[in-house]
N, CA, C and O of each residue as an XYZ file, in Angstrom:
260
protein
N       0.825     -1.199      0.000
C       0.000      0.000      0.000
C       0.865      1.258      0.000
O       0.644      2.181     -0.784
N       1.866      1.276      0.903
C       3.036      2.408      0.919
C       3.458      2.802     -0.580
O       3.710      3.968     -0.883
N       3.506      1.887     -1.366
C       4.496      1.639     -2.640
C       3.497      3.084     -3.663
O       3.837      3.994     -4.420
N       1.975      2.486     -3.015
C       1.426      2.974     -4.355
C       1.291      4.212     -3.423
O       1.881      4.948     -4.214
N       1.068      4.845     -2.635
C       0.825      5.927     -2.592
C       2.414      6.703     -2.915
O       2.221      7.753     -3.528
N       3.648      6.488     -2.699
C       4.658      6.722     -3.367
C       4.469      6.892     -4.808
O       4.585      7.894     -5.515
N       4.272      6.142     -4.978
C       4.321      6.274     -6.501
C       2.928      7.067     -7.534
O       2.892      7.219     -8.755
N       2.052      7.395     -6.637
C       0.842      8.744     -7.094
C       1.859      9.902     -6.333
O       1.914     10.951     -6.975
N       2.596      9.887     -5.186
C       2.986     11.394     -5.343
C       4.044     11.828     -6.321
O       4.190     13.015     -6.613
N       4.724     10.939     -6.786
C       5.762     10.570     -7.844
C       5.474     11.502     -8.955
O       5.916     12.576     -9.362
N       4.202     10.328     -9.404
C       3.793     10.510    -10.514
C       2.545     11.956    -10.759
O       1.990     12.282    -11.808
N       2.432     12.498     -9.560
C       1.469     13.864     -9.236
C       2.539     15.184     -9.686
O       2.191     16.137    -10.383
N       3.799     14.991     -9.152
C       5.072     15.703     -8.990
C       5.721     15.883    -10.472
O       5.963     16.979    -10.976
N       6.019     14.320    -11.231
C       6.172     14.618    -12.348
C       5.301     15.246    -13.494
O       5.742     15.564    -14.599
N       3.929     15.387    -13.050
C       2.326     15.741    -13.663
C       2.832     17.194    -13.516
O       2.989     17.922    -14.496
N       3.039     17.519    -12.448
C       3.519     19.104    -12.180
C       4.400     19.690    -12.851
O       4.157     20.766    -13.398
N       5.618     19.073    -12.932
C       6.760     19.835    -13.327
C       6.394     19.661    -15.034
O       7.088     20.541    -15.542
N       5.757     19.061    -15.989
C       5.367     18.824    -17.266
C       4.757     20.270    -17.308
O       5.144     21.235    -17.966
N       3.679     20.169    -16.417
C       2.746     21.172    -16.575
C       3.433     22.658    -15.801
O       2.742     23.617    -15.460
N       4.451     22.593    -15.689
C       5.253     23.819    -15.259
C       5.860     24.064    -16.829
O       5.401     25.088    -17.334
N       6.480     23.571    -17.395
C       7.036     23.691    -18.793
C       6.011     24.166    -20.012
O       5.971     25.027    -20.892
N       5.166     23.008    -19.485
C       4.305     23.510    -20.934
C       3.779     24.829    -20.674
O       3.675     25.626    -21.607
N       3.418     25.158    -19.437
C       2.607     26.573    -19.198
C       3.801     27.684    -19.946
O       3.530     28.595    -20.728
N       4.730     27.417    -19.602
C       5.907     28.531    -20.156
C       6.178     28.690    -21.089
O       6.805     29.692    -21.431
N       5.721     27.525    -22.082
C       5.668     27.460    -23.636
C       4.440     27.851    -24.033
O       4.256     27.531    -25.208
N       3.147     28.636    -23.349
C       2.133     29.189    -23.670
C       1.172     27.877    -23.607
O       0.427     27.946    -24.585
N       0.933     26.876    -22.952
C      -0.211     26.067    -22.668
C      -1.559     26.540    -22.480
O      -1.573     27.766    -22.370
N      -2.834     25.944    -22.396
C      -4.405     26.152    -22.232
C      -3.931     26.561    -20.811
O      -2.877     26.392    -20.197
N      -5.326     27.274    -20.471
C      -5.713     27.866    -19.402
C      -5.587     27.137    -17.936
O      -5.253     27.636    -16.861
N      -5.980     25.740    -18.261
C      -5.806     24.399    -16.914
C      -4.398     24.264    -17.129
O      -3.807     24.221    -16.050
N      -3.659     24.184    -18.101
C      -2.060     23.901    -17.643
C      -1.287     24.573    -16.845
O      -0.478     24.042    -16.084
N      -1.565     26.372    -17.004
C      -1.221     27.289    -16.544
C      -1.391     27.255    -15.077
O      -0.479     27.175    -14.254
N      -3.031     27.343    -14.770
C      -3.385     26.601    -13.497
C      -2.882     25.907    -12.603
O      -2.576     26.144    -11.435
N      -2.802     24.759    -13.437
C      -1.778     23.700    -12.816
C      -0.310     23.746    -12.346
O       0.128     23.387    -11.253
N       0.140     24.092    -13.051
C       1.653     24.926    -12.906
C       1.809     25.725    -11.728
O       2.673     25.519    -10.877
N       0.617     27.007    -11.680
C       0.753     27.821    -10.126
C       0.414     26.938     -9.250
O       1.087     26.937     -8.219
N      -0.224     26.364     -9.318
C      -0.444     25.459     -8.154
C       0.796     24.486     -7.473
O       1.193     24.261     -6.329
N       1.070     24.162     -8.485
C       2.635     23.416     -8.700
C       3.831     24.337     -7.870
O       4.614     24.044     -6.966
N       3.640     25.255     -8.431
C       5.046     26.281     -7.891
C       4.344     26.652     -6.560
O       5.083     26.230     -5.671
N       3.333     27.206     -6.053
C       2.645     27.636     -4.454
C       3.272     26.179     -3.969
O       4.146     26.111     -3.104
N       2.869     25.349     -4.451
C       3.294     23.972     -3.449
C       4.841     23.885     -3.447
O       5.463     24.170     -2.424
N       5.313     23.592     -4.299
C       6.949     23.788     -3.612
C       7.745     25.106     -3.318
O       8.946     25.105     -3.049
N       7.032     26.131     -3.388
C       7.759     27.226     -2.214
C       7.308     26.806     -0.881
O       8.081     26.562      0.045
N       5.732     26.712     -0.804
C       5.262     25.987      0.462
C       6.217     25.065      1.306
O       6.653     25.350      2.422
N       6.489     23.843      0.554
C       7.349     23.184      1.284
C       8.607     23.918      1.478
O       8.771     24.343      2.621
N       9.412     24.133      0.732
C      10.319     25.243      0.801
C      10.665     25.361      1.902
O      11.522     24.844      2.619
N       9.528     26.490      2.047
C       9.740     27.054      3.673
C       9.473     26.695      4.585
O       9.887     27.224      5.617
N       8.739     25.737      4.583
C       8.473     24.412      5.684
C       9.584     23.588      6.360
O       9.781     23.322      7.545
N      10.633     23.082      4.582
C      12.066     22.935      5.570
C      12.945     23.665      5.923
O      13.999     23.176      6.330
N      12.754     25.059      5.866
C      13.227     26.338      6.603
C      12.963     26.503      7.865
O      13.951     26.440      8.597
N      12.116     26.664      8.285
C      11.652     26.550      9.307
C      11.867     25.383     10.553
O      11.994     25.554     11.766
N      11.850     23.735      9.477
C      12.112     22.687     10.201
C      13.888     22.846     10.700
O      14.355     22.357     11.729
N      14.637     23.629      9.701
C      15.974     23.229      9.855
C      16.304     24.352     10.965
O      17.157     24.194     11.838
N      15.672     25.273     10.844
C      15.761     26.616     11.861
C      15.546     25.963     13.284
O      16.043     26.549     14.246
N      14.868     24.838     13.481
C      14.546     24.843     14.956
C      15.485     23.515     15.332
O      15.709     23.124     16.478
N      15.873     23.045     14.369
C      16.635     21.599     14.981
C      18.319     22.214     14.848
O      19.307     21.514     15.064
N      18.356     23.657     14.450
C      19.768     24.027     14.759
C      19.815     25.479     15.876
O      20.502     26.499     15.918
N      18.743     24.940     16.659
C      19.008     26.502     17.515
C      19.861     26.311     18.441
O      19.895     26.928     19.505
N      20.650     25.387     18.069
C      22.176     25.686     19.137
C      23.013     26.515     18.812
O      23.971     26.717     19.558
N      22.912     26.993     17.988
C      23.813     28.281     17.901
C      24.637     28.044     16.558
O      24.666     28.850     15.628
N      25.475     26.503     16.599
C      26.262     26.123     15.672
C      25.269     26.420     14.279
O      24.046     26.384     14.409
N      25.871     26.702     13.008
C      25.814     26.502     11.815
C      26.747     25.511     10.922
O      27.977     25.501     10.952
N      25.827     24.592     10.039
C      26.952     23.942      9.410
C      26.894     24.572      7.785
O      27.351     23.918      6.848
N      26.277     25.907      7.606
C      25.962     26.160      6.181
C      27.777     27.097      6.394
O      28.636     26.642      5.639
N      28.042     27.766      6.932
C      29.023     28.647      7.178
C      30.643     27.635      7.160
O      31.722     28.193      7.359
């Protein structure tokens, strides 16, 4: 059961990034759509692991530096 839901977010993700391209090559109105939706969701996460990495390093140390 794990496998397949892996493999719909997979295949949801690669649905996205298609429909990120084609929108930029002037796609229908739902591709375009699709695409913002696409990009809101991974800034979303984005900053989600910003946030996650912000609190599991509040010791002071940095390892980006």
């Amino acid at each position: 059961m794990t496998v397949f839901v892996l493999a719909g977010i997979v295949v949801l993700a690669v649905g996205g990034c298609v429909c990120v391209v084609w929108a930029a090559r002037g796609g229908p109105r739902w591709v375009r759509a699709a695409a913002t939706t696409t990009l809101v969701a991974g800034e979303l996460a984005r900053k989600a692991g910003r946030k996650d990495r912000s609190r599991s390093g509040s010791s002071g140390e940095s390892s980006d530096e």
